[in-house]
Amino acid sequence: MTRQEHRTTRFAVRARNIAAASLALCAALTATACSSSGDDGNDPGLPTSAAPSPTNTVSAEEAQARKAVIAAYQGMADEQVKAYTKGSLSGSKITDYATGKALRDVKDAVFVNLQNGIVSKGEPKVIASENDVELNLDSTPKKATLRLCFDQNTWTPIDKKTGKSVAPPNQVKRYTINANLENQGDRWRVTDEKADKERTC
């Protein structure tokens, strides 16, 4: 092989290696535009940086409201646990966290349990994050919706006399709840909620 042929061969191998590396980058960096060189032997174009993804900025008011919405639902759940455990709303602060249909539902449940000698043992888990809150701060009153995961595996209705569970067989114990809340005065309150037991979490 002549010296000229040796240089030509080395150049061809180098060009093929560069083209292969360029194709590998194109496959790996799906968000990046890649281009390869033609047959003229020039270096392939460098991958261009992907444009940064737009970020959702949350105002201080909105961030505080989201936390308050979750705290309101958790407060209602805590008061429910207390009332269902002792079978009474005496001394309850449920009205600090619930109003409208949500409040009526709690009162009705406590009354029915009392009539049937049922109390609860343990407590449920409310699983929610600020991303699960949708706000309408421009309405009057301000409104919010909260989608949460309700886990009652550690919360059981029992017969007060026998101490045995009266939970229905094959009961769904972990499911999604969609709650609506309003800002009333200086606090958020749950106005109504709907369990979606077909949607596990």
Tab-separated table of C-alpha atoms in Angstrom:
chain	number	residue	atom	x	y	z
A	1	MET	CA	0.000	0.000	0.000
A	2	THR	CA	1.341	3.451	-0.931
A	3	ARG	CA	1.583	6.261	1.589
A	4	GLN	CA	-1.188	8.125	-0.210
A	5	GLU	CA	-3.493	5.047	-0.092
A	6	HIS	CA	-2.734	4.563	3.637
A	7	ARG	CA	-3.769	8.165	4.411
A	8	THR	CA	-6.955	7.746	2.347
A	9	THR	CA	-7.893	4.536	4.191
A	10	ARG	CA	-7.328	6.124	7.637
A	11	PHE	CA	-9.458	9.104	6.619
A	12	ALA	CA	-12.313	6.845	5.443
A	13	VAL	CA	-12.292	4.834	8.674
A	14	ARG	CA	-12.321	8.019	10.765
A	15	ALA	CA	-15.255	9.399	8.743
A	16	ARG	CA	-17.256	6.205	9.227
A	17	ASN	CA	-16.569	6.247	13.005
A	18	ILE	CA	-17.711	9.852	13.295
A	19	ALA	CA	-20.886	9.144	11.331
A	20	ALA	CA	-21.685	6.150	13.562
A	21	ALA	CA	-21.189	8.234	16.706
A	22	SER	CA	-23.466	10.906	15.299
A	23	LEU	CA	-26.237	8.380	14.644
A	24	ALA	CA	-25.878	7.041	18.193
A	25	LEU	CA	-26.339	10.540	19.583
A	26	CYS	CA	-29.452	11.028	17.481
A	27	ALA	CA	-30.946	7.834	18.872
A	28	ALA	CA	-30.123	8.677	22.484
A	29	LEU	CA	-31.038	12.362	22.545
A	30	THR	CA	-34.611	12.292	21.332
A	31	ALA	CA	-35.161	15.933	22.196
A	32	THR	CA	-32.045	17.100	20.352
A	33	ALA	CA	-31.720	17.823	16.653
A	34	CYS	CA	-28.774	15.949	15.101
A	35	SER	CA	-27.300	16.148	11.609
A	36	SER	CA	-24.609	14.030	9.921
A	37	SER	CA	-22.110	15.016	7.276
A	38	GLY	CA	-22.434	14.206	3.633
A	39	ASP	CA	-19.844	12.449	1.482
A	40	ASP	CA	-17.511	15.435	1.431
A	41	GLY	CA	-15.626	14.238	4.543
A	42	ASN	CA	-16.521	17.231	6.750
A	43	ASP	CA	-17.102	16.652	10.496
A	44	PRO	CA	-20.757	16.044	11.355
A	45	GLY	CA	-22.723	18.867	12.867
A	46	LEU	CA	-22.755	18.992	16.651
A	47	PRO	CA	-26.065	18.259	18.403
A	48	THR	CA	-27.953	21.399	19.291
A	49	SER	CA	-29.240	21.903	22.834
A	50	ALA	CA	-32.910	21.195	23.371
A	51	ALA	CA	-35.053	24.159	24.339
A	52	PRO	CA	-35.830	24.184	28.060
A	53	SER	CA	-39.288	22.874	28.959
A	54	PRO	CA	-41.703	25.554	30.128
A	55	THR	CA	-42.240	25.522	33.872
A	56	ASN	CA	-45.455	26.355	35.696
A	57	THR	CA	-44.803	29.122	38.147
A	58	VAL	CA	-46.966	29.097	41.252
A	59	SER	CA	-47.605	32.301	43.153
A	60	ALA	CA	-47.127	32.481	46.897
A	61	GLU	CA	-50.897	32.864	47.315
A	62	GLU	CA	-51.586	29.746	45.269
A	63	ALA	CA	-48.932	27.680	47.055
A	64	GLN	CA	-50.353	28.668	50.436
A	65	ALA	CA	-53.909	27.917	49.277
A	66	ARG	CA	-52.962	24.433	48.081
A	67	LYS	CA	-51.456	23.585	51.447
A	68	ALA	CA	-54.508	24.971	53.239
A	69	VAL	CA	-56.878	22.889	51.075
A	70	ILE	CA	-55.069	19.664	51.945
A	71	ALA	CA	-54.936	20.657	55.623
A	72	ALA	CA	-58.705	21.308	55.605
A	73	TYR	CA	-59.489	17.862	54.257
A	74	GLN	CA	-57.072	16.229	56.681
A	75	GLY	CA	-58.694	18.189	59.512
A	76	MET	CA	-62.123	16.921	58.526
A	77	ALA	CA	-60.828	13.342	58.350
A	78	ASP	CA	-59.245	13.684	61.800
A	79	GLU	CA	-62.501	14.935	63.293
A	80	GLN	CA	-64.411	12.107	61.623
A	81	VAL	CA	-62.076	9.581	63.211
A	82	LYS	CA	-62.613	11.087	66.659
A	83	ALA	CA	-66.405	11.149	66.243
A	84	TYR	CA	-66.642	7.622	64.818
A	85	THR	CA	-64.340	6.253	67.519
A	86	LYS	CA	-66.513	7.439	70.384
A	87	GLY	CA	-69.815	7.446	68.487
A	88	SER	CA	-70.497	11.107	69.165
A	89	LEU	CA	-69.849	14.598	67.797
A	90	SER	CA	-69.708	16.045	71.293
A	91	GLY	CA	-66.766	18.441	71.508
A	92	SER	CA	-66.019	17.969	67.798
A	93	LYS	CA	-64.448	20.713	65.687
A	94	ILE	CA	-65.877	19.258	62.488
A	95	THR	CA	-67.521	22.574	61.555
A	96	ASP	CA	-64.067	24.114	61.266
A	97	TYR	CA	-63.357	21.846	58.301
A	98	ALA	CA	-66.681	20.781	56.761
A	99	THR	CA	-69.871	22.494	55.679
A	100	GLY	CA	-72.918	21.835	53.522
A	101	LYS	CA	-73.377	18.269	52.316
A	102	ALA	CA	-69.998	17.138	53.668
A	103	LEU	CA	-71.008	18.184	57.176
A	104	ARG	CA	-74.443	16.584	56.881
A	105	ASP	CA	-72.910	13.318	55.706
A	106	VAL	CA	-70.626	13.162	58.734
A	107	LYS	CA	-73.489	13.890	61.133
A	108	ASP	CA	-75.702	11.268	59.459
A	109	ALA	CA	-72.949	8.642	59.641
A	110	VAL	CA	-72.344	9.294	63.328
A	111	PHE	CA	-76.077	9.030	64.038
A	112	VAL	CA	-76.474	5.758	62.085
A	113	ASN	CA	-73.428	4.253	63.789
A	114	LEU	CA	-74.759	5.307	67.188
A	115	GLN	CA	-78.140	3.692	66.464
A	116	ASN	CA	-76.449	0.444	65.444
A	117	GLY	CA	-73.840	0.327	68.186
A	118	ILE	CA	-70.938	0.724	65.764
A	119	VAL	CA	-67.682	2.506	66.533
A	120	SER	CA	-64.437	2.669	64.606
A	121	LYS	CA	-60.973	1.434	65.447
A	122	GLY	CA	-57.750	2.846	64.045
A	123	GLU	CA	-57.622	5.665	61.507
A	124	PRO	CA	-57.454	6.012	57.720
A	125	LYS	CA	-54.632	7.497	55.701
A	126	VAL	CA	-55.209	10.541	53.509
A	127	ILE	CA	-52.654	10.673	50.712
A	128	ALA	CA	-52.500	13.904	48.716
A	129	SER	CA	-49.988	16.373	47.361
A	130	GLU	CA	-50.189	19.994	46.281
A	131	ASN	CA	-50.270	18.824	42.657
A	132	ASP	CA	-53.615	17.145	43.406
A	133	VAL	CA	-55.253	20.525	44.096
A	134	GLU	CA	-57.003	22.652	41.476
A	135	LEU	CA	-57.833	26.207	42.455
A	136	ASN	CA	-60.206	28.914	41.293
A	137	LEU	CA	-59.046	31.924	43.264
A	138	ASP	CA	-60.977	34.360	41.044
A	139	SER	CA	-64.411	33.061	42.052
A	140	THR	CA	-66.432	34.329	44.997
A	141	PRO	CA	-66.030	32.480	47.265
A	142	LYS	CA	-62.726	30.966	46.214
A	143	LYS	CA	-63.093	27.323	45.259
A	144	ALA	CA	-60.883	24.267	45.051
A	145	THR	CA	-61.047	20.619	44.099
A	146	LEU	CA	-58.857	17.958	45.642
A	147	ARG	CA	-58.232	14.464	44.335
A	148	LEU	CA	-56.794	12.246	47.033
A	149	CYS	CA	-56.124	8.638	47.847
A	150	PHE	CA	-58.117	7.341	50.819
A	151	ASP	CA	-56.707	4.244	52.500
A	152	GLN	CA	-58.874	2.646	55.173
A	153	ASN	CA	-56.928	-0.585	55.586
A	154	THR	CA	-56.070	0.603	59.089
A	155	TRP	CA	-59.582	1.872	59.892
A	156	THR	CA	-62.263	-0.667	60.802
A	157	PRO	CA	-65.904	-0.371	61.935
A	158	ILE	CA	-66.562	-2.697	64.864
A	159	ASP	CA	-69.528	-3.801	66.928
A	160	LYS	CA	-69.283	-1.938	70.222
A	161	LYS	CA	-70.570	-4.936	72.210
A	162	THR	CA	-68.619	-7.766	70.599
A	163	GLY	CA	-65.563	-5.888	69.431
A	164	LYS	CA	-65.782	-7.706	66.096
A	165	SER	CA	-65.430	-6.092	62.687
A	166	VAL	CA	-68.655	-5.327	60.838
A	167	ALA	CA	-66.935	-4.230	57.630
A	168	PRO	CA	-68.673	-5.594	54.524
A	169	PRO	CA	-66.863	-8.533	52.902
A	170	ASN	CA	-64.736	-7.739	49.829
A	171	GLN	CA	-64.891	-4.048	50.692
A	172	VAL	CA	-62.657	-1.773	48.620
A	173	LYS	CA	-60.350	-0.227	51.175
A	174	ARG	CA	-58.108	1.995	49.062
A	175	TYR	CA	-59.671	4.295	46.494
A	176	THR	CA	-59.837	7.806	45.089
A	177	ILE	CA	-61.948	10.607	46.535
A	178	ASN	CA	-62.781	13.847	44.730
A	179	ALA	CA	-63.571	16.647	47.164
A	180	ASN	CA	-64.819	20.191	46.613
A	181	LEU	CA	-63.878	22.988	48.981
A	182	GLU	CA	-64.708	26.660	49.465
A	183	ASN	CA	-62.854	29.394	51.238
A	184	GLN	CA	-65.206	30.723	53.886
A	185	GLY	CA	-63.989	33.584	55.991
A	186	ASP	CA	-60.469	32.759	57.041
A	187	ARG	CA	-60.397	29.041	56.234
A	188	TRP	CA	-61.091	26.388	53.629
A	189	ARG	CA	-63.938	23.945	54.237
A	190	VAL	CA	-64.992	20.768	52.465
A	191	THR	CA	-68.437	21.235	50.911
A	192	ASP	CA	-68.923	17.772	49.400
A	193	GLU	CA	-66.971	14.730	48.320
A	194	LYS	CA	-67.469	11.679	46.136
A	195	ALA	CA	-65.686	8.349	46.440
A	196	ASP	CA	-64.608	6.682	43.210
A	197	LYS	CA	-64.102	3.079	44.310
A	198	GLU	CA	-63.573	1.958	40.739
A	199	ARG	CA	-60.393	4.039	40.690
A	200	THR	CA	-57.781	2.516	42.980
A	201	CYS	CA	-54.688	4.404	44.071
